[in-house]
Amino acid sequence: MPVRYVGRESLQKGKTLYEISRRLANAGVGRVVYRHRHAEIWPTQKSYFRLTKVIPDKACTDYRKGEAWGDRVFRGAEFGEQKIGSGHKSDWRLVPKHLEEEFCQITEVWQEPKNPPSHIPAPPWMNVLLKKQIGQAVNEPLMIPLEGLIKQTQRKQQNS
């Protein structure tokens, strides 16, 4: 009987952080690693970790568990030492030692937009429902204020 694959193909092609660090001296402390997915999404804005502490779970045979900390640089901005939460994902890459200095040079830093939009267009189905409630023929899409949505989200987070 032929093998039939169900679902989408995985985007993660590579090794876990713990697979990489177990083969390095001192568990990779001081080395630079990055997620391939981040390099694909933001090619001009560097995102990487310089490992400061790695504790692989020796009981796990497939090297997908453990704890790791590193100095985080995300999209060119430095965030200091943080725990790495995605070390179990299979898309980590190690920067060769002779290329680390060149790789870690920051050329572009992401900045938040200075004037974020105050309103966004309503989703299509909500647009239809709101037009029915209004009872008038409205040709342009209805706009939703972002300030109300942000406050509503904050209230939900506080209640849970």
Coordinates of N, CA, C and O in Angstrom, one line a residue:
M1 N 0.8 -1.2 0.0 CA 0.0 0.0 0.0 C 0.9 1.2 0.0 O 1.8 1.3 0.8
P2 N 0.6 2.2 -0.9 CA 1.5 3.4 -0.9 C 1.3 4.3 0.3 O 0.3 4.3 0.9
V3 N 2.4 5.0 0.6 CA 2.3 6.0 1.7 C 1.6 7.3 1.2 O 2.0 7.8 0.2
R4 N 0.7 7.8 2.0 CA 0.0 9.0 1.7 C 0.2 10.0 2.8 O 0.0 9.8 4.0
Y5 N 0.8 11.2 2.4 CA 1.0 12.2 3.4 C -0.2 13.1 3.5 O -0.8 13.5 2.5
V6 N -0.5 13.5 4.8 CA -1.7 14.3 5.0 C -1.2 15.6 5.7 O -0.3 15.5 6.6
G7 N -1.7 16.7 5.3 CA -1.2 18.0 5.9 C -0.2 18.7 5.0 O 0.2 18.2 3.9
R8 N 0.3 19.7 5.5 CA 1.3 20.5 4.8 C 2.7 20.0 5.1 O 3.0 19.5 6.2
E9 N 3.6 20.4 4.2 CA 5.0 20.0 4.5 C 5.6 21.0 5.5 O 5.3 22.1 5.5
S10 N 6.5 20.5 6.4 CA 7.1 21.3 7.4 C 8.0 22.4 6.9 O 8.7 22.2 5.9
L11 N 7.9 23.6 7.5 CA 8.7 24.7 7.1 C 10.1 24.6 7.7 O 11.0 25.3 7.4
Q12 N 10.2 23.7 8.8 CA 11.4 23.6 9.6 C 12.3 22.6 9.0 O 12.0 21.4 9.1
K13 N 13.5 23.0 8.5 CA 14.5 22.1 7.9 C 15.8 22.4 8.6 O 16.4 23.4 8.3
G14 N 16.3 21.5 9.4 CA 17.5 21.7 10.1 C 17.6 20.9 11.4 O 17.0 19.9 11.5
K15 N 18.3 21.5 12.3 CA 18.5 20.8 13.6 C 18.0 21.6 14.7 O 17.8 22.8 14.6
T16 N 17.7 20.9 15.9 CA 17.3 21.7 17.0 C 18.5 22.3 17.7 O 19.7 22.0 17.4
L17 N 18.3 23.3 18.5 CA 19.4 24.0 19.2 C 20.2 23.0 20.0 O 21.4 23.1 20.1
Y18 N 19.5 22.1 20.6 CA 20.2 21.1 21.5 C 21.1 20.1 20.7 O 22.1 19.7 21.2
E19 N 20.6 19.8 19.5 CA 21.4 18.9 18.6 C 22.7 19.6 18.2 O 23.8 19.0 18.2
I20 N 22.6 20.9 17.9 CA 23.8 21.7 17.5 C 24.7 21.8 18.7 O 25.9 21.6 18.6
S21 N 24.2 22.2 19.9 CA 25.0 22.5 21.0 C 25.7 21.3 21.6 O 26.8 21.4 22.2
R22 N 25.1 20.1 21.5 CA 25.7 18.9 22.1 C 27.0 18.5 21.4 O 27.9 17.9 22.0
R23 N 27.2 19.0 20.2 CA 28.4 18.6 19.4 C 29.5 19.7 19.6 O 30.6 19.5 19.0
L24 N 29.2 20.7 20.3 CA 30.2 21.8 20.4 C 30.9 21.8 21.8 O 30.3 21.3 22.7
A25 N 32.1 22.3 21.8 CA 32.8 22.4 23.1 C 32.1 23.3 24.0 O 31.6 24.3 23.6
N26 N 32.0 23.0 25.3 CA 31.4 23.8 26.3 C 29.9 24.0 26.0 O 29.4 25.1 26.3
A27 N 29.3 23.1 25.3 CA 27.9 23.1 25.0 C 27.5 24.4 24.1 O 26.4 24.8 24.1
G28 N 28.5 24.9 23.4 CA 28.2 26.0 22.5 C 28.2 27.4 23.1 O 27.8 28.3 22.5
V29 N 28.6 27.5 24.4 CA 28.6 28.8 25.0 C 29.5 29.7 24.3 O 30.7 29.4 24.0
G30 N 29.0 30.9 24.0 CA 29.8 31.9 23.2 C 29.6 31.9 21.7 O 30.0 32.8 21.0
R31 N 29.0 30.8 21.2 CA 28.7 30.7 19.8 C 27.5 31.4 19.4 O 26.6 31.7 20.2
V32 N 27.4 31.7 18.1 CA 26.2 32.5 17.5 C 25.3 31.5 16.8 O 25.8 30.8 15.9
V33 N 24.0 31.5 17.1 CA 23.1 30.6 16.4 C 21.9 31.5 16.0 O 21.6 32.5 16.6
Y34 N 21.2 31.1 14.9 CA 20.0 31.8 14.5 C 19.0 30.8 13.9 O 19.3 29.7 13.6
R35 N 17.7 31.3 13.9 CA 16.7 30.5 13.3 C 16.6 30.8 11.8 O 16.5 32.0 11.4
H36 N 16.6 29.8 11.0 CA 16.5 29.9 9.6 C 15.2 30.7 9.2 O 15.2 31.5 8.2
R37 N 14.1 30.4 9.9 CA 12.9 31.1 9.5 C 13.0 32.6 9.7 O 12.4 33.3 8.9
H38 N 13.6 33.1 10.7 CA 13.8 34.5 10.9 C 14.6 35.1 9.8 O 14.4 36.2 9.4
A39 N 15.6 34.4 9.3 CA 16.5 34.9 8.3 C 15.7 35.0 6.9 O 16.0 35.9 6.1
E40 N 14.7 34.1 6.8 CA 13.9 34.1 5.6 C 12.9 35.3 5.6 O 12.7 36.0 4.6
I41 N 12.3 35.5 6.7 CA 11.3 36.6 6.9 C 11.9 38.0 6.8 O 11.4 38.8 6.1
W42 N 13.0 38.2 7.6 CA 13.6 39.5 7.7 C 15.1 39.4 7.2 O 16.0 39.4 8.1
P43 N 15.3 39.3 5.9 CA 16.7 39.1 5.5 C 17.7 40.2 5.8 O 18.9 40.0 6.0
T44 N 17.2 41.5 5.8 CA 18.1 42.6 6.1 C 18.2 42.9 7.5 O 19.2 43.6 7.9
Q45 N 17.3 42.5 8.4 CA 17.4 42.7 9.8 C 17.8 41.5 10.6 O 17.1 40.5 10.6
K46 N 19.0 41.5 11.1 CA 19.6 40.3 11.8 C 18.8 39.9 13.0 O 18.5 40.8 13.9
S47 N 18.6 38.6 13.2 CA 18.1 38.1 14.4 C 18.9 36.8 14.8 O 19.0 35.9 14.0
Y48 N 19.5 36.9 16.0 CA 20.3 35.7 16.4 C 20.5 35.7 17.9 O 20.1 36.7 18.6
F49 N 21.1 34.7 18.4 CA 21.4 34.5 19.9 C 22.9 34.2 20.0 O 23.4 33.4 19.2
R50 N 23.6 34.8 20.9 CA 24.9 34.4 21.3 C 24.7 33.6 22.6 O 24.4 34.2 23.6
L51 N 24.9 32.3 22.6 CA 24.6 31.4 23.7 C 25.4 31.8 24.9 O 26.6 32.0 24.8
T52 N 24.8 31.8 26.1 CA 25.4 32.0 27.4 C 25.3 30.8 28.3 O 26.2 30.6 29.1
K53 N 24.3 30.0 28.1 CA 24.1 28.8 28.9 C 23.2 27.8 28.2 O 22.1 28.2 27.7
V54 N 23.6 26.5 28.1 CA 22.8 25.5 27.5 C 22.8 24.3 28.4 O 23.9 23.8 28.8
I55 N 21.6 23.8 28.7 CA 21.4 22.6 29.5 C 20.5 21.6 28.8 O 19.3 21.7 28.9
P56 N 21.1 20.7 28.0 CA 20.3 19.7 27.2 C 19.7 18.7 28.2 O 20.3 18.4 29.2
D57 N 18.5 18.2 27.9 CA 17.9 17.1 28.7 C 18.5 15.8 28.2 O 18.2 15.3 27.1
K58 N 19.3 15.2 29.1 CA 20.0 14.0 28.7 C 19.1 12.8 28.6 O 19.4 11.8 28.0
A59 N 18.0 12.9 29.2 CA 17.0 11.7 29.2 C 16.3 11.7 27.9 O 15.8 10.6 27.5
C60 N 16.2 12.8 27.1 CA 15.5 12.8 25.8 C 16.5 12.3 24.8 O 17.5 12.9 24.5
T61 N 16.1 11.2 24.1 CA 17.0 10.6 23.1 C 17.0 11.3 21.7 O 18.0 11.2 21.0
D62 N 16.0 12.2 21.4 CA 16.0 12.8 20.1 C 16.5 14.3 20.2 O 16.4 15.0 19.3
Y63 N 17.0 14.7 21.4 CA 17.7 16.0 21.6 C 16.7 17.1 21.2 O 17.1 18.1 20.6
R64 N 15.5 17.1 21.7 CA 14.5 18.1 21.5 C 14.2 18.9 22.7 O 13.3 19.8 22.7
K65 N 14.7 18.5 23.9 CA 14.4 19.1 25.1 C 15.6 19.7 25.8 O 16.7 19.2 25.6
G66 N 15.4 20.7 26.6 CA 16.5 21.3 27.4 C 16.1 22.7 27.7 O 15.0 23.2 27.5
E67 N 17.1 23.4 28.2 CA 17.0 24.9 28.4 C 18.2 25.6 27.9 O 19.3 25.0 28.0
A68 N 18.0 26.8 27.4 CA 19.1 27.5 26.9 C 18.8 29.0 27.1 O 17.7 29.5 27.1
W69 N 19.9 29.7 27.3 CA 19.9 31.2 27.5 C 20.9 31.8 26.5 O 21.9 31.2 26.2
G70 N 20.6 33.0 26.1 CA 21.6 33.7 25.2 C 21.3 35.2 25.1 O 20.2 35.7 25.5
D71 N 22.3 35.9 24.7 CA 22.1 37.4 24.4 C 21.4 37.5 23.1 O 21.9 37.1 22.0
R72 N 20.1 38.1 23.2 CA 19.3 38.1 22.0 C 19.4 39.4 21.2 O 19.4 40.5 21.8
V73 N 19.5 39.2 19.9 CA 19.4 40.4 19.0 C 18.3 40.0 18.0 O 18.3 39.0 17.3
F74 N 17.2 40.8 18.0 CA 16.0 40.5 17.2 C 15.8 41.7 16.3 O 15.6 42.8 16.7
R75 N 15.9 41.4 15.0 CA 15.7 42.4 14.0 C 16.6 43.7 14.2 O 16.2 44.8 14.0
G76 N 17.8 43.4 14.6 CA 18.8 44.4 14.8 C 18.8 45.1 16.1 O 19.8 45.8 16.4
A77 N 17.8 44.9 17.0 CA 17.8 45.5 18.3 C 18.2 44.5 19.3 O 17.8 43.3 19.3
E78 N 19.1 45.0 20.3 CA 19.6 44.1 21.3 C 18.6 44.1 22.5 O 18.2 45.1 22.9
F79 N 18.4 42.9 23.0 CA 17.5 42.7 24.1 C 18.1 42.1 25.4 O 17.4 41.9 26.4
G80 N 19.4 41.9 25.4 CA 20.1 41.3 26.5 C 19.9 39.8 26.7 O 19.4 39.2 25.7
E81 N 20.3 39.3 27.8 CA 20.2 37.8 28.0 C 18.7 37.4 28.2 O 18.0 38.0 29.1
Q82 N 18.3 36.4 27.5 CA 16.9 35.9 27.6 C 17.0 34.4 27.5 O 17.9 33.8 26.9
K83 N 15.9 33.8 28.0 CA 15.8 32.3 27.9 C 15.3 32.1 26.4 O 14.4 32.8 25.9
I84 N 15.8 31.0 25.8 CA 15.4 30.7 24.4 C 14.3 29.7 24.5 O 14.4 28.6 25.0
G85 N 13.1 30.1 24.1 CA 11.9 29.3 24.2 C 11.7 28.3 23.0 O 10.9 27.4 23.1
S86 N 12.4 28.5 21.9 CA 12.1 27.7 20.7 C 13.3 26.8 20.3 O 13.5 26.5 19.2
G87 N 14.0 26.4 21.3 CA 15.2 25.5 21.1 C 14.8 24.2 20.5 O 15.6 23.5 19.9
H88 N 13.6 23.7 20.7 CA 13.1 22.4 20.3 C 12.7 22.4 18.8 O 12.6 21.3 18.3
K89 N 12.6 23.6 18.2 CA 12.2 23.6 16.8 C 13.4 23.3 15.9 O 14.6 23.6 16.2
S90 N 13.1 22.6 14.7 CA 14.2 22.1 13.9 C 14.6 23.0 12.8 O 14.7 22.6 11.6
D91 N 14.9 24.3 13.1 CA 15.4 25.2 12.0 C 16.5 26.1 12.5 O 16.7 27.2 12.0
W92 N 17.3 25.6 13.5 CA 18.4 26.4 14.0 C 19.6 26.2 13.1 O 19.9 25.1 12.6
R93 N 20.4 27.2 13.0 CA 21.7 27.1 12.2 C 22.8 27.7 13.1 O 22.6 28.7 13.8
L94 N 24.0 27.2 12.9 CA 25.2 27.7 13.6 C 26.0 28.5 12.7 O 26.2 28.1 11.5
V95 N 26.4 29.7 13.1 CA 27.3 30.5 12.3 C 28.7 30.1 12.5 O 29.2 29.9 13.7
P96 N 29.5 29.8 11.5 CA 30.9 29.3 11.6 C 31.7 30.4 12.3 O 31.4 31.6 12.2
K97 N 32.6 30.0 13.1 CA 33.4 30.9 14.0 C 34.1 32.0 13.2 O 34.1 33.2 13.6
H98 N 34.6 31.7 12.0 CA 35.3 32.7 11.2 C 34.4 33.7 10.5 O 34.8 34.7 10.1
L99 N 33.1 33.4 10.5 CA 32.1 34.4 10.0 C 31.3 35.1 11.0 O 30.4 35.9 10.7
E100 N 31.5 34.8 12.3 CA 30.7 35.4 13.4 C 30.7 36.9 13.4 O 29.7 37.6 13.5
E101 N 31.9 37.4 13.3 CA 32.1 38.9 13.4 C 31.4 39.6 12.2 O 30.7 40.6 12.5
E102 N 31.5 39.1 11.1 CA 30.8 39.6 9.9 C 29.3 39.5 10.0 O 28.5 40.4 9.7
F103 N 28.8 38.3 10.5 CA 27.4 38.0 10.6 C 26.8 38.9 11.6 O 25.6 39.4 11.5
C104 N 27.5 39.3 12.7 CA 26.9 40.0 13.8 C 26.9 41.5 13.6 O 26.4 42.3 14.5
Q105 N 27.4 42.0 12.5 CA 27.4 43.4 12.2 C 25.9 43.8 11.9 O 25.3 43.3 10.9
I106 N 25.4 44.8 12.6 CA 24.0 45.2 12.4 C 24.0 46.4 11.4 O 24.7 47.4 11.5
T107 N 23.3 46.2 10.3 CA 23.2 47.2 9.3 C 21.8 47.9 9.3 O 21.7 49.1 9.0
E108 N 20.8 47.2 9.7 CA 19.5 47.8 9.7 C 18.7 47.4 11.0 O 18.7 46.2 11.4
V109 N 18.1 48.3 11.7 CA 17.4 48.1 12.9 C 15.9 48.4 12.7 O 15.6 49.4 12.1
W110 N 15.0 47.4 13.1 CA 13.6 47.7 12.9 C 13.1 48.7 13.9 O 13.5 48.7 15.1
Q111 N 12.3 49.6 13.5 CA 11.7 50.6 14.4 C 10.2 50.6 14.2 O 9.7 50.4 13.1
E112 N 9.5 50.8 15.3 CA 8.1 50.9 15.3 C 7.7 52.1 14.4 O 8.3 53.1 14.4
P113 N 6.6 51.9 13.7 CA 6.1 53.1 12.9 C 5.8 54.3 13.8 O 5.2 54.1 14.8
K114 N 6.1 55.5 13.3 CA 5.9 56.7 14.2 C 4.4 57.0 14.2 O 3.9 57.5 15.2
N115 N 3.7 56.8 13.1 CA 2.3 57.2 13.1 C 1.5 55.9 12.7 O 1.1 55.7 11.6
P116 N 1.2 55.1 13.7 CA 0.4 53.9 13.4 C -1.0 54.3 13.0 O -1.5 55.3 13.4
P117 N -1.7 53.5 12.2 CA -3.1 53.8 11.8 C -4.0 53.9 13.0 O -3.9 53.1 13.9
S118 N -5.0 54.8 12.9 CA -5.9 54.9 14.0 C -7.2 54.0 13.7 O -7.9 53.7 14.6
H119 N -7.4 53.7 12.5 CA -8.6 52.9 12.1 C -8.1 51.8 11.0 O -7.2 52.1 10.3
I120 N -8.8 50.7 11.0 CA -8.6 49.7 10.0 C -9.9 49.3 9.4 O -11.0 49.5 10.0
P121 N -9.9 48.8 8.1 CA -11.2 48.5 7.5 C -11.8 47.2 8.2 O -11.1 46.3 8.6
A122 N -13.1 47.2 8.2 CA -13.8 46.1 8.9 C -13.7 44.9 8.0 O -13.6 45.0 6.7
P123 N -13.6 43.7 8.6 CA -13.6 42.4 7.8 C -14.8 42.3 6.9 O -15.9 42.9 7.3
P124 N -14.8 41.6 5.8 CA -15.9 41.6 4.9 C -17.3 41.2 5.5 O -18.3 41.9 5.3
W125 N -17.3 40.1 6.3 CA -18.6 39.7 6.9 C -19.1 40.7 7.9 O -20.3 41.0 7.9
M126 N -18.2 41.3 8.7 CA -18.6 42.4 9.6 C -19.1 43.6 8.9 O -20.1 44.2 9.3
N127 N -18.5 43.9 7.7 CA -18.9 45.0 6.9 C -20.4 44.8 6.5 O -21.2 45.8 6.5
V128 N -20.7 43.6 6.0 CA -22.1 43.3 5.6 C -23.1 43.5 6.8 O -24.1 44.1 6.6
L129 N -22.7 42.9 7.9 CA -23.6 43.0 9.1 C -23.8 44.5 9.6 O -24.9 44.9 9.9
L130 N -22.7 45.2 9.6 CA -22.8 46.6 10.0 C -23.7 47.5 9.0 O -24.4 48.3 9.5
K131 N -23.5 47.2 7.8 CA -24.3 47.9 6.8 C -25.8 47.6 6.9 O -26.7 48.4 6.7
K132 N -26.1 46.3 7.3 CA -27.5 46.0 7.5 C -28.1 46.7 8.7 O -29.2 47.1 8.8
Q133 N -27.2 46.8 9.8 CA -27.7 47.5 11.0 C -27.9 49.0 10.7 O -28.9 49.6 11.3
I134 N -27.0 49.6 10.0 CA -27.2 51.0 9.6 C -28.4 51.2 8.8 O -29.2 52.2 9.0
G135 N -28.7 50.3 7.9 CA -29.9 50.4 7.0 C -29.8 51.4 5.9 O -30.7 51.7 5.2
Q136 N -28.6 51.8 5.6 CA -28.4 52.7 4.5 C -27.4 52.1 3.5 O -26.7 51.2 3.8
A137 N -27.4 52.5 2.3 CA -26.5 52.0 1.3 C -25.2 52.8 1.5 O -25.1 54.0 1.3
V138 N -24.2 52.0 1.9 CA -22.8 52.6 2.1 C -21.9 52.0 1.1 O -21.8 50.7 1.1
N139 N -21.2 52.8 0.3 CA -20.4 52.3 -0.7 C -19.0 52.0 -0.3 O -18.4 51.0 -0.7
E140 N -18.4 52.8 0.6 CA -17.0 52.6 1.0 C -17.0 51.7 2.2 O -18.0 51.6 2.9
P141 N -15.9 51.0 2.4 CA -15.8 50.0 3.5 C -15.8 50.8 4.9 O -15.3 51.9 5.0
L142 N -16.5 50.2 5.8 CA -16.6 50.8 7.2 C -15.2 50.6 7.9 O -14.6 49.6 7.7
M143 N -14.9 51.6 8.7 CA -13.6 51.6 9.4 C -13.8 51.3 10.9 O -14.8 51.8 11.5
I144 N -13.0 50.5 11.5 CA -13.0 50.2 13.0 C -11.9 50.9 13.7 O -10.7 50.8 13.3
P145 N -12.2 51.7 14.8 CA -11.1 52.3 15.5 C -10.2 51.3 16.2 O -10.7 50.4 16.9
L146 N -8.9 51.5 16.1 CA -8.0 50.5 16.7 C -7.9 50.7 18.2 O -7.7 49.8 19.0
E147 N -8.1 51.9 18.7 CA -8.0 52.2 20.1 C -8.9 51.4 20.9 O -8.6 50.8 22.0
G148 N -10.2 51.2 20.5 CA -11.2 50.4 21.2 C -10.8 48.9 21.2 O -11.0 48.2 22.2
L149 N -10.2 48.4 20.1 CA -9.8 47.0 20.0 C -8.7 46.7 21.0 O -8.6 45.7 21.6
I150 N -7.7 47.7 21.1 CA -6.6 47.5 22.0 C -7.0 47.4 23.4 O -6.6 46.6 24.2
K151 N -7.9 48.4 23.8 CA -8.4 48.4 25.2 C -9.2 47.1 25.5 O -9.1 46.6 26.6
Q152 N -10.0 46.7 24.5 CA -10.8 45.5 24.7 C -9.9 44.2 25.0 O -10.2 43.4 25.8
T153 N -8.8 44.1 24.2 CA -7.9 43.0 24.3 C -7.2 43.1 25.7 O -7.0 42.1 26.3
Q154 N -6.8 44.3 26.1 CA -6.2 44.4 27.4 C -7.1 44.0 28.6 O -6.7 43.4 29.5
R155 N -8.4 44.3 28.5 CA -9.4 43.9 29.5 C -9.5 42.4 29.5 O -9.6 41.8 30.6
K156 N -9.5 41.8 28.4 CA -9.6 40.3 28.3 C -8.4 39.7 29.0 O -8.6 38.7 29.7
Q157 N -7.2 40.2 28.7 CA -6.0 39.6 29.3 C -6.0 39.8 30.8 O -5.5 39.0 31.6
Q158 N -6.5 40.9 31.3 CA -6.6 41.2 32.8 C -7.5 40.2 33.5 O -7.3 39.8 34.6
N159 N -8.7 39.9 32.8 CA -9.7 39.1 33.4 C -9.3 37.6 33.5 O -9.7 36.8 34.3
S160 N -8.4 37.2 32.5 CA -8.0 35.8 32.5 C -6.8 35.5 33.3 O -6.3 36.2 34.0

